[in-house]
CSV table of C-alpha atoms in Angstrom, one decimal:
chain,number,residue,atom,x,y,z
A,1,UNK,CA,5.3,-3.3,-3.0
A,2,UNK,CA,4.3,-7.0,-2.9
A,3,UNK,CA,5.5,-9.9,-5.0
A,4,UNK,CA,4.8,-13.3,-6.1
A,5,UNK,CA,6.6,-16.6,-5.9
A,6,UNK,CA,6.3,-19.7,-8.1
A,7,UNK,CA,5.4,-23.1,-6.6
A,8,UNK,CA,6.2,-25.6,-9.3
A,9,UNK,CA,9.7,-27.0,-9.6
A,10,UNK,CA,9.3,-27.5,-13.3
A,11,UNK,CA,8.7,-23.7,-13.7
A,12,UNK,CA,11.7,-22.4,-11.8
A,13,UNK,CA,13.1,-21.0,-15.0
A,14,UNK,CA,10.5,-18.2,-14.6
A,15,UNK,CA,12.6,-16.9,-11.8
A,16,UNK,CA,15.0,-15.4,-14.4
A,17,UNK,CA,12.3,-13.1,-15.5
A,18,UNK,CA,10.7,-12.2,-12.1
A,19,UNK,CA,11.6,-8.8,-10.6
A,20,UNK,CA,13.9,-8.8,-7.5
A,21,UNK,CA,11.2,-7.9,-5.1
A,22,UNK,CA,9.4,-11.2,-5.7
A,23,UNK,CA,9.7,-14.0,-3.1
A,24,UNK,CA,10.1,-17.5,-4.4
A,25,UNK,CA,8.2,-20.3,-2.6
A,26,UNK,CA,7.9,-24.0,-3.6
A,27,UNK,CA,5.0,-26.4,-3.0
A,28,UNK,CA,5.1,-29.5,-5.2
A,29,UNK,CA,1.7,-30.7,-4.0
A,30,UNK,CA,-0.4,-28.0,-5.7
A,31,UNK,CA,-1.8,-28.7,-9.1
A,32,UNK,CA,-2.6,-25.0,-9.8
A,33,UNK,CA,0.5,-22.9,-9.6
A,34,UNK,CA,0.5,-20.9,-6.4
A,35,UNK,CA,2.0,-17.5,-5.8
A,36,UNK,CA,2.4,-15.6,-2.6
A,37,UNK,CA,1.5,-11.9,-2.1
A,38,UNK,CA,2.2,-10.4,1.4
A,39,UNK,CA,-0.5,-8.4,3.2
A,40,UNK,CA,0.1,-5.0,4.7
A,41,UNK,CA,2.4,-5.6,7.6
A,42,UNK,CA,1.0,-2.9,9.8
A,43,UNK,CA,-2.6,-4.2,10.0
A,44,UNK,CA,-2.6,-7.5,8.0
A,45,UNK,CA,-5.0,-5.8,5.4
A,46,UNK,CA,-5.1,-6.1,1.6
A,47,UNK,CA,-6.3,-3.5,-0.9
A,48,UNK,CA,-6.6,-3.8,-4.7
A,49,UNK,CA,-8.3,-2.5,-7.7
A,50,UNK,CA,-10.3,-4.5,-10.4
A,51,UNK,CA,-10.5,-3.5,-14.0
A,52,UNK,CA,-11.7,-5.4,-17.0
A,53,UNK,CA,-12.2,-5.2,-20.8
A,54,UNK,CA,-9.8,-2.3,-21.1
A,55,UNK,CA,-7.2,-2.6,-23.9
A,56,UNK,CA,-8.1,0.0,-26.5
A,57,UNK,CA,-5.0,2.2,-26.7
A,58,UNK,CA,-6.6,4.8,-24.5
A,59,UNK,CA,-9.8,5.2,-26.5
A,60,UNK,CA,-13.4,4.8,-25.3
A,61,UNK,CA,-12.5,6.6,-22.0
A,62,UNK,CA,-9.8,4.0,-21.2
A,63,UNK,CA,-7.4,6.9,-20.3
A,64,UNK,CA,-10.0,8.6,-18.1
A,65,UNK,CA,-10.6,5.4,-16.2
A,66,UNK,CA,-6.9,4.9,-15.8
A,67,UNK,CA,-6.5,8.4,-14.4
A,68,UNK,CA,-9.2,7.9,-11.8
A,69,UNK,CA,-7.7,4.5,-11.0
A,70,UNK,CA,-4.4,6.2,-10.2
A,71,UNK,CA,-6.1,8.7,-7.9
A,72,UNK,CA,-8.0,6.0,-6.0
A,73,UNK,CA,-5.0,3.7,-5.9
A,74,UNK,CA,-2.9,6.5,-4.3
A,75,UNK,CA,-5.6,7.2,-1.7
A,76,UNK,CA,-6.0,3.6,-0.8
A,77,UNK,CA,-2.3,2.6,-1.1
A,78,UNK,CA,-3.2,-0.5,-3.1
A,79,UNK,CA,-1.2,-3.7,-3.1
A,80,UNK,CA,-2.0,-4.9,-6.6
A,81,UNK,CA,-4.4,-4.7,-9.5
A,82,UNK,CA,-6.6,-7.5,-10.8
A,83,UNK,CA,-7.5,-7.6,-14.5
A,84,UNK,CA,-10.6,-9.6,-15.5
A,85,UNK,CA,-9.5,-10.1,-19.1
A,86,UNK,CA,-10.0,-8.9,-22.6
A,87,UNK,CA,-6.7,-7.1,-22.1
A,88,UNK,CA,-6.1,-6.2,-25.7
A,89,UNK,CA,-8.8,-5.5,-28.3
A,90,UNK,CA,-9.9,-6.6,-30.7
A,91,UNK,CA,-7.8,-9.7,-31.2
A,92,UNK,CA,-5.3,-10.0,-28.4
A,93,UNK,CA,-1.6,-9.6,-29.1
A,94,UNK,CA,0.1,-10.6,-32.3
A,95,UNK,CA,3.3,-11.6,-30.4
A,96,UNK,CA,5.6,-10.5,-27.6
A,97,UNK,CA,6.7,-7.5,-29.5
A,98,UNK,CA,3.3,-6.2,-30.4
A,99,UNK,CA,3.3,-2.4,-29.7
A,100,UNK,CA,-0.3,-2.8,-28.4
A,101,UNK,CA,1.2,-4.0,-25.2
A,102,UNK,CA,2.7,-0.5,-24.6
A,103,UNK,CA,-0.1,1.5,-26.2
A,104,UNK,CA,-2.9,-0.2,-24.3
A,105,UNK,CA,-1.1,-1.0,-21.0
A,106,UNK,CA,2.3,0.5,-20.2
A,107,UNK,CA,1.5,3.9,-21.7
A,108,UNK,CA,-2.0,4.2,-20.1
A,109,UNK,CA,-1.7,3.1,-16.5
A,110,UNK,CA,1.2,5.4,-15.7
A,111,UNK,CA,0.4,6.7,-12.2
A,112,UNK,CA,3.0,5.8,-9.6
A,113,UNK,CA,0.2,4.2,-7.5
A,114,UNK,CA,-0.5,1.7,-10.3
A,115,UNK,CA,3.1,0.4,-10.6
A,116,UNK,CA,2.4,-2.6,-8.4
A,117,UNK,CA,1.8,-6.1,-9.6
A,118,UNK,CA,-1.0,-6.7,-12.1
A,119,UNK,CA,-2.6,-10.2,-12.0
A,120,UNK,CA,-4.3,-10.9,-15.4
A,121,UNK,CA,-6.6,-13.5,-16.7
A,122,UNK,CA,-7.4,-14.1,-20.4
A,123,UNK,CA,-10.6,-13.1,-22.0
A,124,UNK,CA,-12.2,-14.3,-25.2
A,125,UNK,CA,-10.7,-11.4,-27.2
A,126,UNK,CA,-7.3,-12.4,-25.9
A,127,UNK,CA,-7.8,-15.9,-27.3
A,128,UNK,CA,-8.3,-14.4,-30.8
A,129,UNK,CA,-4.6,-13.5,-30.8
A,130,UNK,CA,-1.4,-15.1,-29.8
A,131,UNK,CA,-2.3,-16.4,-26.3
A,132,UNK,CA,1.2,-17.5,-25.6
A,133,UNK,CA,2.5,-14.0,-26.0
A,134,UNK,CA,0.4,-12.8,-23.0
A,135,UNK,CA,1.6,-15.8,-21.0
A,136,UNK,CA,5.2,-15.2,-21.9
A,137,UNK,CA,7.3,-14.0,-18.9
A,138,UNK,CA,9.4,-12.0,-21.4
A,139,UNK,CA,6.7,-9.3,-21.1
A,140,UNK,CA,7.8,-8.8,-17.6
A,141,UNK,CA,11.1,-7.4,-19.0
A,142,UNK,CA,9.0,-4.9,-21.0
A,143,UNK,CA,6.8,-4.0,-18.0
A,144,UNK,CA,7.6,-5.5,-14.6
A,145,UNK,CA,4.0,-5.3,-13.5
A,146,UNK,CA,2.6,-7.8,-16.0
A,147,UNK,CA,1.7,-11.3,-14.8
A,148,UNK,CA,-0.6,-13.6,-16.7
A,149,UNK,CA,-1.4,-17.3,-16.6
A,150,UNK,CA,-4.4,-19.3,-17.7
A,151,UNK,CA,-5.3,-20.4,-14.2
A,152,UNK,CA,-3.4,-19.8,-10.9
A,153,UNK,CA,-3.7,-19.1,-7.2
A,154,UNK,CA,-2.5,-16.0,-5.3
A,155,UNK,CA,-2.2,-16.6,-1.6
A,156,UNK,CA,-2.4,-13.3,0.3
A,157,UNK,CA,-2.7,-14.8,3.8
A,158,UNK,CA,-6.1,-13.5,4.8
A,159,UNK,CA,-7.5,-14.1,1.3
A,160,UNK,CA,-6.9,-16.6,-1.4
A,161,UNK,CA,-7.5,-15.7,-5.1
A,162,UNK,CA,-8.3,-18.4,-7.6
A,163,UNK,CA,-7.9,-17.2,-11.1
A,164,UNK,CA,-9.8,-19.3,-13.6
A,165,UNK,CA,-9.5,-19.5,-17.4
A,166,UNK,CA,-13.2,-19.3,-18.4
A,167,UNK,CA,-13.0,-18.9,-22.2
A,168,UNK,CA,-12.5,-22.6,-22.9
A,169,UNK,CA,-15.8,-23.3,-21.1
A,170,UNK,CA,-17.9,-21.4,-23.6
A,171,UNK,CA,-19.3,-23.7,-26.4
A,172,UNK,CA,-19.9,-21.0,-29.0
A,173,UNK,CA,-16.2,-20.2,-29.4
A,174,UNK,CA,-15.6,-23.7,-30.5
A,175,UNK,CA,-18.8,-24.5,-32.4
A,176,UNK,CA,-20.0,-21.1,-33.7
A,177,UNK,CA,-16.9,-18.9,-33.9
A,178,UNK,CA,-18.3,-16.9,-36.8
A,179,UNK,CA,-15.3,-15.3,-38.6
A,180,UNK,CA,-13.1,-15.4,-35.5
A,181,UNK,CA,-10.1,-17.6,-35.0
A,182,UNK,CA,-9.2,-18.7,-31.5
A,183,UNK,CA,-5.8,-19.8,-30.3
A,184,UNK,CA,-6.5,-23.1,-28.6
A,185,UNK,CA,-2.9,-24.2,-28.2
A,186,UNK,CA,-2.5,-25.6,-24.7
A,187,UNK,CA,-6.3,-26.2,-24.3
A,188,UNK,CA,-7.0,-29.2,-26.6
A,189,UNK,CA,-8.3,-31.7,-26.0
A,190,UNK,CA,-10.9,-29.4,-24.5
A,191,UNK,CA,-12.7,-32.0,-22.3
A,192,UNK,CA,-9.5,-33.1,-20.6
A,193,UNK,CA,-8.4,-29.5,-20.1
A,194,UNK,CA,-11.7,-28.5,-18.4
A,195,UNK,CA,-12.0,-31.6,-16.4
A,196,UNK,CA,-8.5,-31.2,-15.0
A,197,UNK,CA,-9.1,-27.5,-14.3
A,198,UNK,CA,-12.3,-28.1,-12.4
A,199,UNK,CA,-10.7,-31.0,-10.4
A,200,UNK,CA,-7.7,-28.9,-9.5
A,201,UNK,CA,-9.8,-25.9,-8.6
A,202,UNK,CA,-12.2,-28.0,-6.4
A,203,UNK,CA,-9.2,-29.5,-4.6
A,204,UNK,CA,-7.6,-26.1,-4.0
A,205,UNK,CA,-10.8,-24.6,-2.7
A,206,UNK,CA,-11.4,-27.5,-0.3
A,207,UNK,CA,-7.9,-27.3,1.0
A,208,UNK,CA,-8.0,-23.5,1.5
A,209,UNK,CA,-8.0,-22.2,5.0
A,210,UNK,CA,-8.1,-18.5,4.0
A,211,UNK,CA,-10.6,-16.3,5.7
A,212,UNK,CA,-11.8,-15.0,2.4
A,213,UNK,CA,-12.0,-17.1,-0.8
A,214,UNK,CA,-12.2,-15.1,-4.1
A,215,UNK,CA,-12.5,-16.5,-7.5
A,216,UNK,CA,-11.7,-14.4,-10.6
A,217,UNK,CA,-12.6,-15.2,-14.2
A,218,UNK,CA,-13.4,-13.3,-17.4
A,219,UNK,CA,-17.0,-14.5,-18.0
A,220,UNK,CA,-19.8,-13.8,-15.5
A,221,UNK,CA,-21.7,-16.5,-13.7
A,222,UNK,CA,-24.5,-14.1,-13.0
A,223,UNK,CA,-25.1,-10.9,-15.1
A,224,UNK,CA,-28.0,-8.9,-16.4
A,225,UNK,CA,-25.7,-7.2,-18.9
A,226,UNK,CA,-25.3,-7.8,-22.6
A,227,UNK,CA,-24.1,-11.4,-22.4
A,228,UNK,CA,-26.1,-12.4,-19.4
A,229,UNK,CA,-25.4,-15.5,-17.3
A,230,UNK,CA,-22.7,-17.9,-18.8
A,231,UNK,CA,-24.7,-21.1,-18.8
A,232,UNK,CA,-21.6,-23.3,-19.0
A,233,UNK,CA,-20.2,-21.7,-15.8
A,234,UNK,CA,-23.6,-22.0,-14.1
A,235,UNK,CA,-23.5,-25.7,-14.9
A,236,UNK,CA,-19.9,-26.6,-14.3
A,237,UNK,CA,-18.3,-23.9,-12.1
A,238,UNK,CA,-21.1,-22.6,-9.8
A,239,UNK,CA,-21.7,-25.8,-7.9
A,240,UNK,CA,-18.0,-26.0,-7.0
A,241,UNK,CA,-18.1,-22.3,-5.8
A,242,UNK,CA,-21.2,-22.9,-3.7
A,243,UNK,CA,-19.9,-26.2,-2.2
A,244,UNK,CA,-16.7,-24.6,-1.0
A,245,UNK,CA,-18.0,-21.4,0.6
A,246,UNK,CA,-16.6,-18.9,-2.0
A,247,UNK,CA,-17.2,-15.3,-0.9
A,248,UNK,CA,-16.9,-13.5,-4.1
A,249,UNK,CA,-16.8,-14.3,-7.8
A,250,UNK,CA,-15.2,-11.4,-9.8
A,251,UNK,CA,-15.5,-11.1,-13.6
A,252,UNK,CA,-15.5,-8.8,-16.6
A,253,UNK,CA,-16.9,-9.6,-20.1
A,254,UNK,CA,-20.0,-7.5,-19.8
A,255,UNK,CA,-18.9,-3.9,-20.3
A,256,UNK,CA,-20.6,-2.6,-17.2
A,257,UNK,CA,-20.4,-2.5,-13.4
A,258,UNK,CA,-22.7,-4.7,-11.4
A,259,UNK,CA,-23.3,-6.4,-8.1
A,260,UNK,CA,-25.6,-9.4,-7.7
A,261,UNK,CA,-26.1,-11.3,-4.5
A,262,UNK,CA,-26.7,-15.0,-4.8
A,263,UNK,CA,-30.1,-16.0,-3.6
A,264,UNK,CA,-28.9,-19.5,-2.6
A,265,UNK,CA,-25.5,-19.0,-1.1
A,266,UNK,CA,-23.1,-16.4,0.3
A,267,UNK,CA,-21.5,-15.6,-3.0
A,268,UNK,CA,-21.4,-12.1,-4.2
A,269,UNK,CA,-21.1,-11.8,-8.0
A,270,UNK,CA,-19.1,-8.7,-8.9
A,271,UNK,CA,-18.7,-7.5,-12.5
A,272,UNK,CA,-15.9,-5.0,-13.4
A,273,UNK,CA,-15.9,-4.8,-17.2
A,274,UNK,CA,-16.0,-1.0,-17.6
A,275,UNK,CA,-12.4,-0.4,-18.5
A,276,UNK,CA,-13.1,1.2,-21.9
A,277,UNK,CA,-16.0,0.7,-24.3
A,278,UNK,CA,-19.4,0.4,-22.5
A,279,UNK,CA,-22.8,-0.6,-23.8
A,280,UNK,CA,-25.4,2.0,-22.7
A,281,UNK,CA,-28.8,0.7,-22.0
A,282,UNK,CA,-28.0,-2.9,-22.8
A,283,UNK,CA,-29.6,-4.7,-19.8
A,284,UNK,CA,-31.8,-7.7,-19.2
A,285,UNK,CA,-34.6,-6.3,-17.1
A,286,UNK,CA,-36.3,-9.7,-16.6
A,287,UNK,CA,-33.4,-11.3,-14.7
A,288,UNK,CA,-33.2,-9.1,-11.6
A,289,UNK,CA,-33.1,-11.7,-8.8
A,290,UNK,CA,-30.5,-10.6,-6.3
A,291,UNK,CA,-29.4,-7.6,-8.3
A,292,UNK,CA,-28.1,-4.9,-6.0
A,293,UNK,CA,-26.4,-2.5,-8.5
A,294,UNK,CA,-26.0,-2.1,-12.2
A,295,UNK,CA,-24.2,0.7,-14.1
A,296,UNK,CA,-24.0,0.8,-17.9
A,297,UNK,CA,-20.9,3.0,-18.1
A,298,UNK,CA,-17.1,2.9,-17.7
A,299,UNK,CA,-15.4,2.5,-14.3
A,300,UNK,CA,-13.7,0.1,-12.0
A,301,UNK,CA,-13.8,-1.4,-8.5
A,302,UNK,CA,-11.7,-1.2,-5.3
A,303,UNK,CA,-11.6,-4.0,-2.7
A,304,UNK,CA,-10.4,-3.5,0.8
A,305,UNK,CA,-9.9,-6.7,2.9
A,306,UNK,CA,-9.4,-7.0,6.6
A,307,UNK,CA,-9.5,-10.1,8.8
A,308,UNK,CA,-13.3,-9.9,9.4
A,309,UNK,CA,-14.5,-7.3,6.9
A,310,UNK,CA,-14.5,-6.5,3.2
A,311,UNK,CA,-15.4,-3.2,1.5
A,312,UNK,CA,-16.1,-3.1,-2.2
A,313,UNK,CA,-16.6,0.2,-4.0
A,314,UNK,CA,-17.5,1.0,-7.6
A,315,UNK,CA,-16.3,4.2,-9.3
A,316,UNK,CA,-17.2,6.0,-12.6
A,317,UNK,CA,-14.8,7.9,-14.9
A,318,UNK,CA,-15.1,11.0,-12.7
A,319,UNK,CA,-14.1,9.2,-9.5
A,320,UNK,CA,-17.6,9.2,-8.1
A,321,UNK,CA,-18.4,6.3,-5.8
A,322,UNK,CA,-21.5,4.7,-7.3
A,323,UNK,CA,-22.1,1.7,-5.0
A,324,UNK,CA,-20.6,0.2,-1.8
A,325,UNK,CA,-20.8,-3.3,-0.6
A,326,UNK,CA,-19.7,-4.1,3.0
A,327,UNK,CA,-19.2,-7.8,4.0
A,328,UNK,CA,-18.5,-9.2,7.4
A,329,UNK,CA,-18.1,-12.8,8.4
A,330,UNK,CA,-21.5,-13.8,9.7
A,331,UNK,CA,-23.1,-10.5,8.7
A,332,UNK,CA,-23.6,-8.9,5.3
A,333,UNK,CA,-24.9,-5.4,4.5
A,334,UNK,CA,-25.2,-3.2,1.4
A,335,UNK,CA,-25.1,0.6,1.4
C-alpha cells in the first residue's frame, strides 16, 4: 500500500494524523503542497480507479458501482483511488462528526481492494456544506483512506497529478447561487485566490519532469453532458494545460462517463462522474468535436500507467468494459 508525505514545514502537524505507512518528505520551494506516492516496485507501474459524484448513502446505484470497483481494483491490484468531487450530497458535510461520512464513504467502499489511499477534490456540492470538515485531517482517524485538500500535487515518479480546486472559478456560484449557500472560507478574496492558484499550478507544471502529467478537477473543461464545457476553465485553465503538455484532464460534475480528445493539443478530457445518480439522455449533440465516447449511466474508470504507455478503461455497474483508450508517448490510439 502506498502513502503520501507532506512538503510544507508549516504543515508538519498533519503528521500526527497520517497513518504509519506514509513517508514524510519536505520541499519548501513548492507553492502547492506536494505528496509522494510510490510506484509498483516490480515494474515501476501505477494503477488507480477514478470515481466522481458519488456520496448518496448507497442509493442511485452507488453501492453497485462500489461493488464493481472492488472487483476491478482486486484484479488490477490498484495503488489508490481518485475522487473527482461532489463527495457528499446534497450539501457536503455538516462537520467532522457528520454520519454521512460513514454512510456515504466508509460503509460503501468496503472491499479489501479499495482500502488504499483516496485522493479527493472538492465539488460544488461539497462547497455547500462545511468545507473545512472535508479538509480536516481528523477524518483520517475515522477512515485512514481519506485525504482531501483544495489543490495539491501527488508525485508518483512516472506521473505527476495536479489536483485543482475548480469550484471557485465558476461565476454563477458567486453571483447566481439561487437558494444555495456556499462556504467560501479560505477562498476570499476570490480574485487573489484564483490568481495565486493559477500561478502556482503553471509553475509546478513547467517544473515537472514526469513522463505523464495529469490534472484532476471537479468541473469539466470539455463535456457534452448536462453542464457542458466550463467556460471559466476554458478561459483561464485550458491555456496553461496546453502550454505545459498535460496529457490528461480528469473530472466529474457531469453525471456520466465520457472521453473527448482535444482537437488542438495532446490533452485527453476524461469524465468520470457516474458514481451514483446519472442523467439519462442529457447530452449536447451539437458539440461533438473530438468526442470518442459518451455513456449516460453510472460507472467508473481505471487507469494503468507504465513508463511509455497508458491504458484507460470505462466500466458500467455490471463491470462491463464500455470503452478503452490506449496512449503511448508519440503515438495515440483508441479502441
